[in-house]
GROMACS .gro file of C-alpha atoms in nm:
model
  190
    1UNK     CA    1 -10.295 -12.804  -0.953
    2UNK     CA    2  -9.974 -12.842  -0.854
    3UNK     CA    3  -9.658 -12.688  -0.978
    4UNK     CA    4  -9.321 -12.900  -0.927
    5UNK     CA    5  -9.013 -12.673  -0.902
    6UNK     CA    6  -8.688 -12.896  -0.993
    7UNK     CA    7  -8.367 -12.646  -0.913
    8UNK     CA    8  -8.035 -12.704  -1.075
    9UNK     CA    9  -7.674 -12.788  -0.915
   10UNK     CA   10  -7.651 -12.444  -0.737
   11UNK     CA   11  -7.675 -12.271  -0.376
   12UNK     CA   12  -8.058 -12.350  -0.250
   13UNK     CA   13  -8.124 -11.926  -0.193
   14UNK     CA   14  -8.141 -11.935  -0.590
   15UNK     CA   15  -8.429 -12.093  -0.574
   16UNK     CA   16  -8.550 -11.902  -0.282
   17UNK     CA   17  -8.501 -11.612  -0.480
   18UNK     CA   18  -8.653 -11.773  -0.789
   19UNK     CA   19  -8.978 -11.851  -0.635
   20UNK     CA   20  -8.985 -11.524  -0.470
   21UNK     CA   21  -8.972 -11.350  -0.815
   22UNK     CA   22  -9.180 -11.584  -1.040
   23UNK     CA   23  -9.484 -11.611  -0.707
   24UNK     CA   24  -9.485 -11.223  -0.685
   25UNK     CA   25  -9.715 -11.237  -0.955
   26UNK     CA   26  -9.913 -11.480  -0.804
   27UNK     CA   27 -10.164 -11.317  -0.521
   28UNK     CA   28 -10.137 -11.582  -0.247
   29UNK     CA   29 -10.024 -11.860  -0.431
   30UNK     CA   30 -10.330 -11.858  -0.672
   31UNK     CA   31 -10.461 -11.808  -1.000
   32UNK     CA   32 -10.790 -11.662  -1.044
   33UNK     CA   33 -11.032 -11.894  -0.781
   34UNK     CA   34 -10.775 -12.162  -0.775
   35UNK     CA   35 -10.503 -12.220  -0.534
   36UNK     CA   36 -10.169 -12.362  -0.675
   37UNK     CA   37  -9.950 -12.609  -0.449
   38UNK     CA   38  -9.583 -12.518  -0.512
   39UNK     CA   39  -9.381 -12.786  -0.440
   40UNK     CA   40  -8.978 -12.776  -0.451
   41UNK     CA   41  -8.753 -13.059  -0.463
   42UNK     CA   42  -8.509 -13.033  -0.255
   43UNK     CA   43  -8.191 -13.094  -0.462
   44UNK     CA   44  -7.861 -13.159  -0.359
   45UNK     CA   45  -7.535 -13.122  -0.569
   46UNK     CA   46  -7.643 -13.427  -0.813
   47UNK     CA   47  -7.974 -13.568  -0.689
   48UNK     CA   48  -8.088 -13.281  -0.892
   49UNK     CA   49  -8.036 -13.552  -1.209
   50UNK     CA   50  -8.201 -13.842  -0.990
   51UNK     CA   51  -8.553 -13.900  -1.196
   52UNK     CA   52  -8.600 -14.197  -0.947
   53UNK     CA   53  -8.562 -13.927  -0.640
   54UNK     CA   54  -8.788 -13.619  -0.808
   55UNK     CA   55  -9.020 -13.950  -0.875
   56UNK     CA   56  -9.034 -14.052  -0.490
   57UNK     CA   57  -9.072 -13.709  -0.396
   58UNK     CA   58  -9.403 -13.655  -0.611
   59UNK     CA   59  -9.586 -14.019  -0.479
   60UNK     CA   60  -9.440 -13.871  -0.125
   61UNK     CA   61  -9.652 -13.541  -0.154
   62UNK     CA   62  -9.877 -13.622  -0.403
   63UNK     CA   63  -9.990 -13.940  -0.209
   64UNK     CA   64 -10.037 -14.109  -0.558
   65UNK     CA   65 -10.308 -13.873  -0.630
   66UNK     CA   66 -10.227 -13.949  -1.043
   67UNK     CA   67 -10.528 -13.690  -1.129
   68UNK     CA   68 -10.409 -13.410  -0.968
   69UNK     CA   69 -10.237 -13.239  -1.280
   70UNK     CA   70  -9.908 -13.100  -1.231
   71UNK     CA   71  -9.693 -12.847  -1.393
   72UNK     CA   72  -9.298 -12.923  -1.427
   73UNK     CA   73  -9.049 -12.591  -1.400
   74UNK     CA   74  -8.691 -12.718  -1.416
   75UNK     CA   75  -8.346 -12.553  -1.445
   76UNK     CA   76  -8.038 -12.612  -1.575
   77UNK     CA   77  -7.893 -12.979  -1.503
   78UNK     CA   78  -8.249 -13.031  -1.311
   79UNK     CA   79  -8.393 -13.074  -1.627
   80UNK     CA   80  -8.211 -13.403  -1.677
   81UNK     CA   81  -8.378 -13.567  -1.386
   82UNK     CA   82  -8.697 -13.371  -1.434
   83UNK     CA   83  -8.804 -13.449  -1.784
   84UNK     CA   84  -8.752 -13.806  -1.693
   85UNK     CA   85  -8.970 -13.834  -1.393
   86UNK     CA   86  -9.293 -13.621  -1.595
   87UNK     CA   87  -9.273 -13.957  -1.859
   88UNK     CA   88  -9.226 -14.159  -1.519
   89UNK     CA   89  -9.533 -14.009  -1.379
   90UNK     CA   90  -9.676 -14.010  -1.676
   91UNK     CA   91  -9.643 -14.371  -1.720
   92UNK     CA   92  -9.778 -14.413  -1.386
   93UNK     CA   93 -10.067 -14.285  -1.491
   94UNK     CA   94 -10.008 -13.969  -1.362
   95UNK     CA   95 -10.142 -13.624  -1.538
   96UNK     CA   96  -9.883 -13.384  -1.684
   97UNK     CA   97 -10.027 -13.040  -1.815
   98UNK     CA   98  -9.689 -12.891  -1.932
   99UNK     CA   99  -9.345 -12.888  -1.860
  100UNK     CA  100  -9.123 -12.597  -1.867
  101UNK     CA  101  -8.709 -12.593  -1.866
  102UNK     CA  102  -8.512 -12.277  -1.804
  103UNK     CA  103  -8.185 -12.299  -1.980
  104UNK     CA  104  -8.197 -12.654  -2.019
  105UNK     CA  105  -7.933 -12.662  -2.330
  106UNK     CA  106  -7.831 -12.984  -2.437
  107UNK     CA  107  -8.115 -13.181  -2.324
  108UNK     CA  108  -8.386 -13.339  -2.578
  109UNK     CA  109  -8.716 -13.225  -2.469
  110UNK     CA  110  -8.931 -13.481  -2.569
  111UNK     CA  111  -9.287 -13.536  -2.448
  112UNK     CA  112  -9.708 -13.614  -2.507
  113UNK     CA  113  -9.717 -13.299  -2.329
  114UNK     CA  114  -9.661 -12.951  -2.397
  115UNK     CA  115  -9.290 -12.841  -2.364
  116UNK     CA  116  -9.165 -12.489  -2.319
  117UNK     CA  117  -8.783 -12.345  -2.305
  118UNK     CA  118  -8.654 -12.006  -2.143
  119UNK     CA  119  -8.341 -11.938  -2.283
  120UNK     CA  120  -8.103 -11.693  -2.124
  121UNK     CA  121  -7.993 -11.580  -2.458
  122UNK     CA  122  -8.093 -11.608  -2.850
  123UNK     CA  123  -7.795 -11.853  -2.952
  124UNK     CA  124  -7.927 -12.126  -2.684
  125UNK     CA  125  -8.278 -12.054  -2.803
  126UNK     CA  126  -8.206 -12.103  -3.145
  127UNK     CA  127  -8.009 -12.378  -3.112
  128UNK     CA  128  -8.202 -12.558  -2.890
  129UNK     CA  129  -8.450 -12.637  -3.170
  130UNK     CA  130  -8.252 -12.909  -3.325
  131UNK     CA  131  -8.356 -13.114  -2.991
  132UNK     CA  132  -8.738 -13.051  -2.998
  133UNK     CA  133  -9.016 -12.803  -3.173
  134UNK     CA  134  -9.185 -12.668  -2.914
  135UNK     CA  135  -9.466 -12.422  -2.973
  136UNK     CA  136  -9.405 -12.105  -2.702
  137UNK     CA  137  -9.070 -12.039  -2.591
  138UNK     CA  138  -8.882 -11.714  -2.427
  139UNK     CA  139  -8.504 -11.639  -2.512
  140UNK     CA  140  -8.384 -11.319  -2.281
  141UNK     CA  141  -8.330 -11.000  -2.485
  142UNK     CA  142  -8.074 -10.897  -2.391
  143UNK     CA  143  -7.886 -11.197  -2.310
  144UNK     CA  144  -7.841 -11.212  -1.909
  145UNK     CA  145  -7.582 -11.450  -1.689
  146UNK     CA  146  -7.737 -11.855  -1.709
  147UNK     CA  147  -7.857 -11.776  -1.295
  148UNK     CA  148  -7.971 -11.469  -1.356
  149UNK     CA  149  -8.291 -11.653  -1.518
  150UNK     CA  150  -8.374 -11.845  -1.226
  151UNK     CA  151  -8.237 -11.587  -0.973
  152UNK     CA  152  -8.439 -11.298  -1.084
  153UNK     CA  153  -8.659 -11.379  -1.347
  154UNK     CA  154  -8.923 -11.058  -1.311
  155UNK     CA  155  -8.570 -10.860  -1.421
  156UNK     CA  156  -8.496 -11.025  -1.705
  157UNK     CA  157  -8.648 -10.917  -1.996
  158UNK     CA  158  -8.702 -11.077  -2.351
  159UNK     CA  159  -8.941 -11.239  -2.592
  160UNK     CA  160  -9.242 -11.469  -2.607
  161UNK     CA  161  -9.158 -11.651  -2.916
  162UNK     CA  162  -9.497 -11.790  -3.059
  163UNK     CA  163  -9.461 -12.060  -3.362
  164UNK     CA  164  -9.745 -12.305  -3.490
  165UNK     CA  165  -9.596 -12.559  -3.745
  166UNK     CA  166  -9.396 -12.333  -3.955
  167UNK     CA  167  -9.573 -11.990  -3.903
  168UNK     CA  168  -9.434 -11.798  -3.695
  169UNK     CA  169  -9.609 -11.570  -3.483
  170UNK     CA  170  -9.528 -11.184  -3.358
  171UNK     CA  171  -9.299 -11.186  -3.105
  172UNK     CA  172  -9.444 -11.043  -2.754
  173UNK     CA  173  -9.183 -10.878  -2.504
  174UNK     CA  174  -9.212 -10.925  -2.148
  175UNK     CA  175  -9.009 -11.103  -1.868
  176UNK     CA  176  -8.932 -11.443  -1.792
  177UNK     CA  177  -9.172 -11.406  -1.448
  178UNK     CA  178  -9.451 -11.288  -1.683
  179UNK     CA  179  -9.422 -11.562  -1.972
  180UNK     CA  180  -9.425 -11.862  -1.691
  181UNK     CA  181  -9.737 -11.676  -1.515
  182UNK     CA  182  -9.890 -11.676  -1.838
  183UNK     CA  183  -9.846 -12.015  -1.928
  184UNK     CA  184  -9.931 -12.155  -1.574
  185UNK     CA  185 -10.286 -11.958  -1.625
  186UNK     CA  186 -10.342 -12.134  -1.991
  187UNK     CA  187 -10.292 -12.461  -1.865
  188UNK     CA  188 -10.482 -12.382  -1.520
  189UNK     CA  189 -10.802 -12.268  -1.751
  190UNK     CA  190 -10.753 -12.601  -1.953
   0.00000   0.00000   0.00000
């Protein structure tokens, strides 16, 4: 499986940092038996909106290798371009397990594949929902600076927010690290 990291408009050590914190939890870039293939796409200033460029840069290192399912974690203004090129892969023929946006406010999440948002606060979780349902989604609690999430997320604590048509589920607090670990593991088991 391989996990497609799509940074925002920002200073590349972000992401450094980002995968740094969020792999920490990872033991050698694996879960359970399985290795995971992090891949980053090397965004500059607006190419992080290019869904044509993230595209190229998947057939590039995925060779075309459509069954090879991937796992989308975008932030900020990456989301943009990112969302697009998972339905462009998709279309391709390509296999999508989930795709994940941190703090991508504004932007409809649509998708035949599971969506999830991490929110840096409760008032862009909440009013995200208007664009989407999704089913599991983490706001920060308390609310943290829009970098901080993909700086540091092990440090940023908050809430798994679980909701299945309109029952809501007990929320689960843990950090923003730990939720995407957990969902990388569901959809590495599926």
């Amino acid at each position: 499986m391989s996990i497609i990291i799509c940074p925002g408009i920002h200073e590349p050590a972000l992401t450094e940092r980002f995968i740094s914190g969020f792999s920490s939890l990872l033991s050698d870039r694996s879960i359970g038996n399985k290795t995971v293939d992090i891949l980053v796409f090397p965004a500059e200033g607006f190419l992080a909106l290019s869904s044509l460029h993230i595209l190229q840069f998947l057939r590039d290192r995925l060779k075309d290798k459509l069954e090879s399912p991937v796992i989308f974690i975008s932030f900020s203004a990456g989301v943009v371009g990112a969302i697009v090129a998972a339905w462009q892969w998709q279309l391709l023929g390509g296999h999508v397990k989930a795709f994940i946006a941190i703090d991508g406010w504004g932007m409809p999440l649509w998708g035949n594949f599971p969506i999830h948002l991490l929110s840096h606060d409760y008032f862009t979780h909440w009013s995200s929902t208007v664009l989407g349902r999704r089913r599991d989604d983490f706001y920060a609690e308390p609310s943290v600076d829009h970098l901080t999430m993909w700086r540091s997320p092990q440090t940023v604590q908050g809430w798994w927010v679980e909701t299945s048509t309109d029952i809501s589920q007990t929320p689960v607090r843990l950090s923003a690290a730990e939720f995407l670990y957990s969902l990388i593991k569901r959809y590495d088991e599926k």
